[in-house]
Coordinates of N, CA and C and ligand atoms in Angstrom, one line a residue:
M11 N -5.9 14.2 -3.1 CA -6.2 12.9 -2.6 C -6.4 12.9 -1.1
T12 N -7.0 11.9 -0.6 CA -7.2 11.8 0.8 C -6.5 10.7 1.4
L13 N -5.7 10.9 2.5 CA -5.2 9.9 3.3 C -5.6 10.1 4.8
F14 N -5.4 9.1 5.6 CA -5.8 9.2 7.0 C -4.6 9.2 7.9
I15 N -4.5 10.2 8.7 CA -3.4 10.3 9.6 C -4.0 10.2 11.0
N16 N -3.6 9.1 11.7 CA -4.1 8.8 13.1 C -5.7 8.9 13.0
G17 N -6.2 8.3 11.9 CA -7.6 8.2 11.8 C -8.4 9.4 11.2
Q18 N -7.6 10.5 11.1 CA -8.3 11.8 10.6 C -8.0 11.9 9.1
P19 N -9.0 12.3 8.3 CA -8.8 12.5 6.9 C -8.0 13.8 6.6
V20 N -7.1 13.7 5.7 CA -6.2 14.8 5.3 C -6.2 14.9 3.8
E21 N -6.5 16.1 3.3 CA -6.4 16.3 1.8 C -5.0 16.7 1.5
I22 N -4.4 16.0 0.5 CA -3.0 16.3 0.2 C -2.8 16.2 -1.3
A23 N -1.9 17.0 -1.8 CA -1.6 17.0 -3.3 C -0.9 15.7 -3.7
E24 N -1.3 15.3 -4.9 CA -0.7 14.1 -5.5 C 0.8 14.3 -5.6
G25 N 1.6 13.3 -5.3 CA 3.1 13.3 -5.4 C 3.7 13.7 -4.1
T26 N 2.9 14.1 -3.1 CA 3.5 14.5 -1.8 C 4.0 13.3 -1.0
T27 N 5.1 13.4 -0.3 CA 5.6 12.3 0.5 C 4.7 12.2 1.8
V28 N 4.7 11.1 2.4 CA 4.0 10.9 3.7 C 4.6 11.8 4.7
A29 N 5.9 12.0 4.7 CA 6.5 12.9 5.7 C 6.0 14.3 5.6
A30 N 5.9 14.8 4.4 CA 5.4 16.1 4.1 C 3.9 16.2 4.5
A31 N 3.2 15.2 4.3 CA 1.8 15.1 4.7 C 1.7 15.2 6.2
L32 N 2.5 14.5 6.9 CA 2.5 14.5 8.4 C 2.8 15.9 8.9
M33 N 3.8 16.6 8.3 CA 4.2 17.9 8.7 C 3.0 18.9 8.4
Q34 N 2.4 18.7 7.2 CA 1.3 19.6 6.8 C 0.1 19.5 7.8
A35 N -0.1 18.2 8.3 CA -1.2 18.0 9.2 C -0.8 18.3 10.7
G36 N 0.5 18.6 10.9 CA 0.9 18.9 12.3 C 1.0 17.6 13.1
A37 N 1.1 16.5 12.5 CA 1.2 15.2 13.2 C 2.6 14.8 13.4
T38 N 3.0 14.5 14.6 CA 4.4 14.1 14.9 C 4.3 12.7 15.6
R39 N 5.4 12.0 15.4 CA 5.5 10.8 16.2 C 6.1 11.2 17.5
L40 N 6.1 10.3 18.5 CA 6.6 10.5 19.8 C 7.8 9.6 20.0
S41 N 8.8 10.1 20.7 CA 10.0 9.3 21.0 C 9.5 8.4 22.2
V42 N 10.4 7.5 22.6 CA 10.1 6.6 23.7 C 9.9 7.4 25.0
D43 N 10.5 8.6 25.1 CA 10.3 9.4 26.2 C 9.1 10.4 26.1
G44 N 8.3 10.2 25.0 CA 7.2 11.0 24.8 C 7.4 12.4 24.2
E45 N 8.6 12.6 23.7 CA 9.0 13.9 23.0 C 8.5 13.9 21.6
P46 N 8.0 14.9 21.1 CA 7.6 15.0 19.6 C 8.8 15.0 18.7
R47 N 8.7 14.2 17.7 CA 9.8 14.1 16.7 C 9.3 14.5 15.3
A48 N 10.2 14.9 14.5 CA 9.9 15.3 13.1 C 11.0 15.0 12.2
P49 N 10.7 14.9 10.9 CA 11.7 14.6 9.9 C 12.9 15.6 10.0
V50 N 14.1 15.0 9.8 CA 15.3 15.8 9.8 C 16.0 15.9 8.4
C51 N 16.3 14.7 7.9 CA 17.1 14.6 6.7 C 16.3 14.7 5.4
G52 N 15.1 14.1 5.4 CA 14.3 14.1 4.2 C 14.9 13.2 3.1
M53 N 15.8 12.3 3.4 CA 16.4 11.4 2.4 C 16.7 10.0 2.9
G54 N 16.0 9.6 4.0 CA 16.0 8.2 4.4 C 17.2 7.8 5.3
V55 N 17.9 8.7 5.9 CA 19.0 8.4 6.7 C 18.7 8.4 8.2
C56 N 18.0 9.4 8.7 CA 17.9 9.6 10.1 C 16.8 8.8 10.9
F57 N 15.8 8.3 10.1 CA 14.7 7.6 10.7 C 13.8 8.4 11.6
E58 N 14.0 9.7 11.7 CA 13.1 10.5 12.5 C 11.7 10.6 12.0
C59 N 11.5 10.2 10.7 CA 10.1 10.3 10.1 C 9.4 9.0 10.2
A60 N 9.9 8.0 10.9 CA 9.4 6.7 10.9 C 7.9 6.7 11.4
A61 N 7.1 5.9 10.8 CA 5.7 5.8 11.2 C 5.1 4.5 10.6
R62 N 3.9 4.1 11.0 CA 3.2 3.0 10.4 C 2.4 3.4 9.2
V63 N 2.6 2.8 8.1 CA 1.9 3.1 6.9 C 1.2 1.8 6.4
D64 N -0.1 1.9 6.4 CA -0.9 0.8 5.9 C -0.6 -0.5 6.7
G65 N -0.3 -0.3 8.0 CA -0.1 -1.5 8.9 C 1.4 -1.9 9.0
V66 N 2.2 -1.3 8.2 CA 3.7 -1.6 8.3 C 4.4 -0.6 9.1
W67 N 5.0 -1.1 10.2 CA 5.7 -0.2 11.1 C 7.1 0.2 10.6
T68 N 7.6 1.3 11.1 CA 8.9 1.8 10.9 C 9.3 2.1 9.5
L69 N 8.3 2.5 8.7 CA 8.7 3.0 7.3 C 9.2 4.4 7.4
R70 N 10.2 4.7 6.7 CA 10.7 6.1 6.6 C 9.8 6.8 5.7
T71 N 9.0 7.6 6.2 CA 7.9 8.3 5.5 C 8.4 9.3 4.5
C72 N 9.6 9.7 4.6 CA 10.2 10.7 3.6 C 10.4 10.0 2.3
L73 N 10.4 8.6 2.3 CA 10.7 7.9 1.1 C 9.4 7.3 0.5
V74 N 8.3 7.6 1.1 CA 7.0 7.0 0.7 C 6.1 8.1 0.1
R75 N 5.6 7.9 -1.1 CA 4.6 8.9 -1.6 C 3.2 8.5 -1.1
C76 N 2.4 9.5 -0.9 CA 1.0 9.3 -0.5 C 0.2 8.6 -1.6
A77 N -0.7 7.8 -1.1 CA -1.7 7.1 -2.1 C -3.1 7.3 -1.5
E78 N -4.0 7.3 -2.4 CA -5.4 7.5 -2.0 C -5.8 6.4 -0.9
G79 N -6.4 6.9 0.1 CA -6.9 6.1 1.2 C -5.8 5.5 2.1
M80 N -4.6 5.9 2.0 CA -3.5 5.4 2.8 C -3.8 5.7 4.3
E81 N -3.4 4.8 5.2 CA -3.6 5.0 6.6 C -2.2 5.1 7.3
V82 N -2.0 6.2 7.9 CA -0.7 6.5 8.6 C -0.9 6.7 10.1
E83 N -0.1 6.0 10.9 CA -0.2 6.1 12.3 C 1.2 6.6 12.8
T84 N 1.1 7.6 13.7 CA 2.4 8.1 14.3 C 2.6 7.6 15.7
R85 N 1.6 6.9 16.3 CA 1.8 6.4 17.6 C 1.1 5.0 17.8
Ligands
LIG125 S1 13.5 12.4 7.5 FE1 15.3 11.3 7.9 S2 14.8 9.2 7.3 FE2 13.0 10.4 6.8

């Protein structure tokens, strides 16, 4: 399936979490200090994987499965 990460199309296997898709694409969110951040726990506790998914901010992407045409923003 195809989703869009920061406007770029990314091909991803069905059943993949958005956090895994972000890592596969090499896309990271930035901290308020501009430091790159990446998923840590993979189970919804740390919020390090937070991103905007289909217009909704601060979703923990390790808990969200990719869907066709989904739009993900990390900044
Ligand atoms: S990786 Fe920790 S909440 Fe998603």
